[in-house]
């Protein structure tokens, strides 16, 4: 694909990414009322407990463009994700036996099991309910995107391409295909698109990284991919 066409596709991909991120950020619909804490599954993962979810710190999400708050220079070895990574948190009020119950709702990715989960706590931090969200990809945090960039840069097939100076890294929108063994169930695959030039007009790479496996599953993905260095820049 020519560079102008790639530039068009890249801009379209970024616009699509923003739309997908907005869609993923919405709360998944509830099939039923929250279950009581006594019936909530015990995953053995670290949770807010008595500290209260409001004391866990600020959450951050990203559209996946490198800039002042998002680095593409970190090494993957220095980026360790928790077993359960909280992605979104907000306060709500549930109706419990006819009474209003103030709660805090968390959406998280369970890296131990490879799926999204919802956890609900009372405002004093006591577990109220938990449910699995199979099929939900959810947004990616800044740390996850930095890990995706690092894994792409360190991949043996991409290392030469991504060692060039002044590259622009983009990512943050999910890829899942049940017919793709690398990005099917229990995967957390994300697009990584790299370009160069003053306006990012030169195609460099387009890869798919699975954060669940911490590996690049498709180093040269899609028709807009320029291919290996010898082909892209003869």
Tab-separated table of C-alpha atoms in Angstrom:
chain	number	residue	atom	x	y	z
A	1	UNK	CA	0.000	0.000	0.000
A	2	UNK	CA	1.323	3.462	-0.861
A	3	UNK	CA	2.344	5.905	1.876
A	4	UNK	CA	-0.598	8.313	1.243
A	5	UNK	CA	-3.014	5.412	1.471
A	6	UNK	CA	-1.344	4.153	4.640
A	7	UNK	CA	-1.603	7.646	6.119
A	8	UNK	CA	-5.327	7.670	5.367
A	9	UNK	CA	-5.746	4.205	6.881
A	10	UNK	CA	-3.711	5.183	9.939
A	11	UNK	CA	-5.868	8.256	10.565
A	12	UNK	CA	-8.983	6.157	10.058
A	13	UNK	CA	-7.623	3.538	12.441
A	14	UNK	CA	-6.998	6.149	15.122
A	15	UNK	CA	-10.532	7.512	14.691
A	16	UNK	CA	-11.883	3.974	14.944
A	17	UNK	CA	-9.754	3.432	18.027
A	18	UNK	CA	-11.316	6.435	19.745
A	19	UNK	CA	-14.796	5.162	18.943
A	20	UNK	CA	-13.981	1.677	20.188
A	21	UNK	CA	-12.434	3.028	23.360
A	22	UNK	CA	-15.510	5.103	24.055
A	23	UNK	CA	-17.719	2.082	23.522
A	24	UNK	CA	-15.578	-0.134	25.730
A	25	UNK	CA	-15.592	2.423	28.534
A	26	UNK	CA	-19.331	2.114	29.049
A	27	UNK	CA	-20.536	-0.168	31.800
A	28	UNK	CA	-21.556	-3.636	30.589
A	29	UNK	CA	-25.292	-4.247	31.079
A	30	UNK	CA	-26.424	-6.113	34.151
A	31	UNK	CA	-28.370	-9.299	33.585
A	32	UNK	CA	-29.688	-9.311	37.145
A	33	UNK	CA	-29.447	-7.517	40.464
A	34	UNK	CA	-26.069	-7.741	42.251
A	35	UNK	CA	-25.559	-10.874	44.297
A	36	UNK	CA	-24.799	-10.616	47.976
A	37	UNK	CA	-21.247	-10.631	49.231
A	38	UNK	CA	-21.697	-14.081	50.744
A	39	UNK	CA	-22.213	-15.589	47.285
A	40	UNK	CA	-19.541	-13.586	45.490
A	41	UNK	CA	-16.743	-15.787	44.143
A	42	UNK	CA	-13.449	-15.755	46.007
A	43	UNK	CA	-10.680	-15.461	43.409
A	44	UNK	CA	-7.831	-15.252	45.896
A	45	UNK	CA	-6.707	-11.977	44.295
A	46	UNK	CA	-5.802	-8.887	46.229
A	47	UNK	CA	-8.750	-6.508	46.501
A	48	UNK	CA	-9.514	-3.235	48.225
A	49	UNK	CA	-10.529	-4.995	51.454
A	50	UNK	CA	-10.724	-2.686	54.432
A	51	UNK	CA	-8.722	0.064	52.766
A	52	UNK	CA	-11.687	1.001	50.555
A	53	UNK	CA	-11.513	1.225	46.769
A	54	UNK	CA	-11.384	5.010	46.901
A	55	UNK	CA	-7.907	4.810	48.446
A	56	UNK	CA	-6.302	2.784	45.666
A	57	UNK	CA	-5.159	5.768	43.643
A	58	UNK	CA	-6.145	7.391	40.367
A	59	UNK	CA	-6.874	5.191	37.372
A	60	UNK	CA	-5.629	6.159	33.930
A	61	UNK	CA	-6.730	5.145	30.455
A	62	UNK	CA	-5.298	6.109	27.136
A	63	UNK	CA	-6.054	6.511	23.463
A	64	UNK	CA	-2.596	5.075	22.935
A	65	UNK	CA	-0.563	7.873	21.338
A	66	UNK	CA	2.981	8.463	22.531
A	67	UNK	CA	3.480	11.827	24.172
A	68	UNK	CA	4.465	13.445	27.461
A	69	UNK	CA	2.478	10.922	29.547
A	70	UNK	CA	3.021	7.773	27.493
A	71	UNK	CA	6.468	6.339	26.776
A	72	UNK	CA	7.603	3.994	24.010
A	73	UNK	CA	11.102	3.646	25.471
A	74	UNK	CA	10.512	1.387	28.480
A	75	UNK	CA	11.731	-2.210	28.588
A	76	UNK	CA	9.107	-4.922	28.993
A	77	UNK	CA	11.055	-6.501	31.873
A	78	UNK	CA	10.461	-3.425	34.027
A	79	UNK	CA	6.689	-3.439	33.407
A	80	UNK	CA	4.896	-5.907	35.669
A	81	UNK	CA	1.105	-6.012	35.722
A	82	UNK	CA	-0.921	-7.149	38.757
A	83	UNK	CA	-2.993	-10.329	38.615
A	84	UNK	CA	-6.097	-8.153	38.611
A	85	UNK	CA	-5.678	-4.785	36.905
A	86	UNK	CA	-8.412	-2.257	37.714
A	87	UNK	CA	-9.347	-0.283	34.615
A	88	UNK	CA	-12.362	1.771	35.629
A	89	UNK	CA	-13.883	2.783	38.962
A	90	UNK	CA	-16.897	4.924	39.786
A	91	UNK	CA	-19.409	5.515	42.575
A	92	UNK	CA	-23.027	4.457	42.199
A	93	UNK	CA	-26.134	3.797	44.283
A	94	UNK	CA	-27.853	0.391	44.214
A	95	UNK	CA	-31.278	-0.525	45.486
A	96	UNK	CA	-30.863	-3.231	48.099
A	97	UNK	CA	-34.086	-4.595	49.611
A	98	UNK	CA	-35.826	-1.292	48.958
A	99	UNK	CA	-33.051	0.836	50.418
A	100	UNK	CA	-30.430	2.943	48.672
A	101	UNK	CA	-26.942	1.508	49.070
A	102	UNK	CA	-23.981	3.699	48.062
A	103	UNK	CA	-21.373	1.521	46.336
A	104	UNK	CA	-18.168	1.720	44.321
A	105	UNK	CA	-18.044	-0.272	41.088
A	106	UNK	CA	-14.806	-1.506	39.560
A	107	UNK	CA	-14.154	-3.001	36.135
A	108	UNK	CA	-10.909	-4.927	35.901
A	109	UNK	CA	-8.983	-7.385	33.760
A	110	UNK	CA	-8.130	-10.621	35.543
A	111	UNK	CA	-4.742	-11.624	34.126
A	112	UNK	CA	-4.807	-14.758	36.225
A	113	UNK	CA	-7.814	-16.088	34.304
A	114	UNK	CA	-7.783	-14.029	31.118
A	115	UNK	CA	-11.139	-12.252	31.326
A	116	UNK	CA	-12.844	-9.098	32.496
A	117	UNK	CA	-14.585	-8.877	35.841
A	118	UNK	CA	-16.854	-6.485	37.696
A	119	UNK	CA	-16.411	-5.979	41.437
A	120	UNK	CA	-18.729	-3.972	43.657
A	121	UNK	CA	-17.874	-2.664	47.123
A	122	UNK	CA	-19.776	-0.754	49.750
A	123	UNK	CA	-18.358	2.692	50.363
A	124	UNK	CA	-16.452	1.447	53.401
A	125	UNK	CA	-14.595	-1.029	51.166
A	126	UNK	CA	-16.460	-4.246	51.975
A	127	UNK	CA	-17.011	-6.669	49.035
A	128	UNK	CA	-20.632	-6.664	47.871
A	129	UNK	CA	-20.662	-8.630	44.600
A	130	UNK	CA	-18.492	-9.886	41.784
A	131	UNK	CA	-19.234	-11.247	38.328
A	132	UNK	CA	-17.228	-12.396	35.321
A	133	UNK	CA	-17.582	-10.538	32.017
A	134	UNK	CA	-16.620	-13.035	29.317
A	135	UNK	CA	-16.244	-11.440	25.903
A	136	UNK	CA	-15.617	-7.929	27.301
A	137	UNK	CA	-12.305	-6.540	26.029
A	138	UNK	CA	-12.334	-3.318	28.097
A	139	UNK	CA	-10.078	-0.316	27.732
A	140	UNK	CA	-6.317	-0.483	28.113
A	141	UNK	CA	-4.436	1.413	30.796
A	142	UNK	CA	-1.368	3.527	30.069
A	143	UNK	CA	0.869	0.855	31.592
A	144	UNK	CA	-0.592	-1.833	29.351
A	145	UNK	CA	-0.019	0.286	26.252
A	146	UNK	CA	3.567	0.958	27.280
A	147	UNK	CA	4.029	-2.790	27.695
A	148	UNK	CA	2.597	-3.382	24.214
A	149	UNK	CA	5.021	-0.857	22.746
A	150	UNK	CA	7.931	-2.463	24.596
A	151	UNK	CA	7.047	-5.971	23.443
A	152	UNK	CA	6.764	-4.773	19.856
A	153	UNK	CA	10.144	-3.031	19.986
A	154	UNK	CA	11.796	-6.135	21.463
A	155	UNK	CA	10.280	-8.596	18.986
A	156	UNK	CA	12.959	-10.213	16.815
A	157	UNK	CA	10.996	-9.567	13.637
A	158	UNK	CA	10.355	-5.907	14.444
A	159	UNK	CA	13.505	-4.893	16.296
A	160	UNK	CA	15.320	-3.488	13.254
A	161	UNK	CA	12.265	-1.567	12.075
A	162	UNK	CA	11.514	-0.087	15.464
A	163	UNK	CA	15.086	0.954	16.216
A	164	UNK	CA	14.760	3.901	13.838
A	165	UNK	CA	14.758	7.401	15.373
A	166	UNK	CA	11.724	9.658	15.728
A	167	UNK	CA	9.043	6.993	15.507
A	168	UNK	CA	5.429	7.534	16.501
A	169	UNK	CA	3.671	4.703	18.303
A	170	UNK	CA	-0.104	4.306	18.360
A	171	UNK	CA	-2.253	1.718	20.089
A	172	UNK	CA	-5.011	1.208	22.609
A	173	UNK	CA	-7.760	-0.499	20.666
A	174	UNK	CA	-8.471	-4.179	21.067
A	175	UNK	CA	-8.297	-7.020	18.586
A	176	UNK	CA	-10.156	-10.275	19.179
A	177	UNK	CA	-11.008	-13.024	16.708
A	178	UNK	CA	-12.296	-16.382	17.900
A	179	UNK	CA	-10.835	-17.983	14.757
A	180	UNK	CA	-7.397	-16.571	15.549
A	181	UNK	CA	-5.500	-18.915	17.922
A	182	UNK	CA	-3.350	-16.005	19.092
A	183	UNK	CA	-6.210	-13.631	19.879
A	184	UNK	CA	-9.231	-15.742	20.773
A	185	UNK	CA	-10.702	-16.483	24.175
A	186	UNK	CA	-8.626	-15.404	27.194
A	187	UNK	CA	-6.497	-13.089	25.046
A	188	UNK	CA	-5.851	-9.393	25.563
A	189	UNK	CA	-4.642	-8.400	22.117
A	190	UNK	CA	-4.028	-4.797	21.121
A	191	UNK	CA	-3.009	-3.055	17.897
A	192	UNK	CA	0.369	-1.314	17.775
A	193	UNK	CA	0.821	0.987	14.753
A	194	UNK	CA	4.125	2.766	14.163
A	195	UNK	CA	4.837	5.569	11.730
A	196	UNK	CA	7.535	8.152	11.101
A	197	UNK	CA	7.913	11.611	9.599
A	198	UNK	CA	6.833	15.042	10.768
A	199	UNK	CA	3.145	14.156	10.471
A	200	UNK	CA	3.505	10.417	10.872
A	201	UNK	CA	3.004	9.997	7.144
A	202	UNK	CA	5.514	7.182	6.577
A	203	UNK	CA	4.394	3.641	7.347
A	204	UNK	CA	6.749	1.666	9.577
A	205	UNK	CA	4.875	-1.229	11.231
A	206	UNK	CA	1.498	-2.576	12.298
A	207	UNK	CA	1.546	-5.418	14.818
A	208	UNK	CA	-0.811	-7.245	17.161
A	209	UNK	CA	0.455	-7.800	20.703
A	210	UNK	CA	-1.178	-10.111	23.243
A	211	UNK	CA	-0.607	-8.726	26.721
A	212	UNK	CA	-1.970	-11.918	28.267
A	213	UNK	CA	0.935	-13.906	26.785
A	214	UNK	CA	3.330	-10.921	26.745
A	215	UNK	CA	4.240	-11.585	23.126
A	216	UNK	CA	3.775	-10.285	19.598
A	217	UNK	CA	1.373	-12.666	17.881
A	218	UNK	CA	1.237	-10.891	14.493
A	219	UNK	CA	4.349	-8.775	13.769
A	220	UNK	CA	3.132	-7.823	10.268
A	221	UNK	CA	-0.631	-7.427	10.444
A	222	UNK	CA	-3.126	-6.248	7.867
A	223	UNK	CA	-2.945	-4.925	4.292
A	224	UNK	CA	-1.601	-1.549	5.430
A	225	UNK	CA	1.557	-3.154	6.811
A	226	UNK	CA	4.706	-2.196	4.900
A	227	UNK	CA	6.421	-5.471	5.774
A	228	UNK	CA	10.007	-6.133	6.858
A	229	UNK	CA	12.658	-3.413	6.684
A	230	UNK	CA	14.141	-4.632	3.374
A	231	UNK	CA	10.715	-4.394	1.737
A	232	UNK	CA	9.524	-1.199	3.339
A	233	UNK	CA	12.676	0.830	2.765
A	234	UNK	CA	14.736	-0.704	-0.077
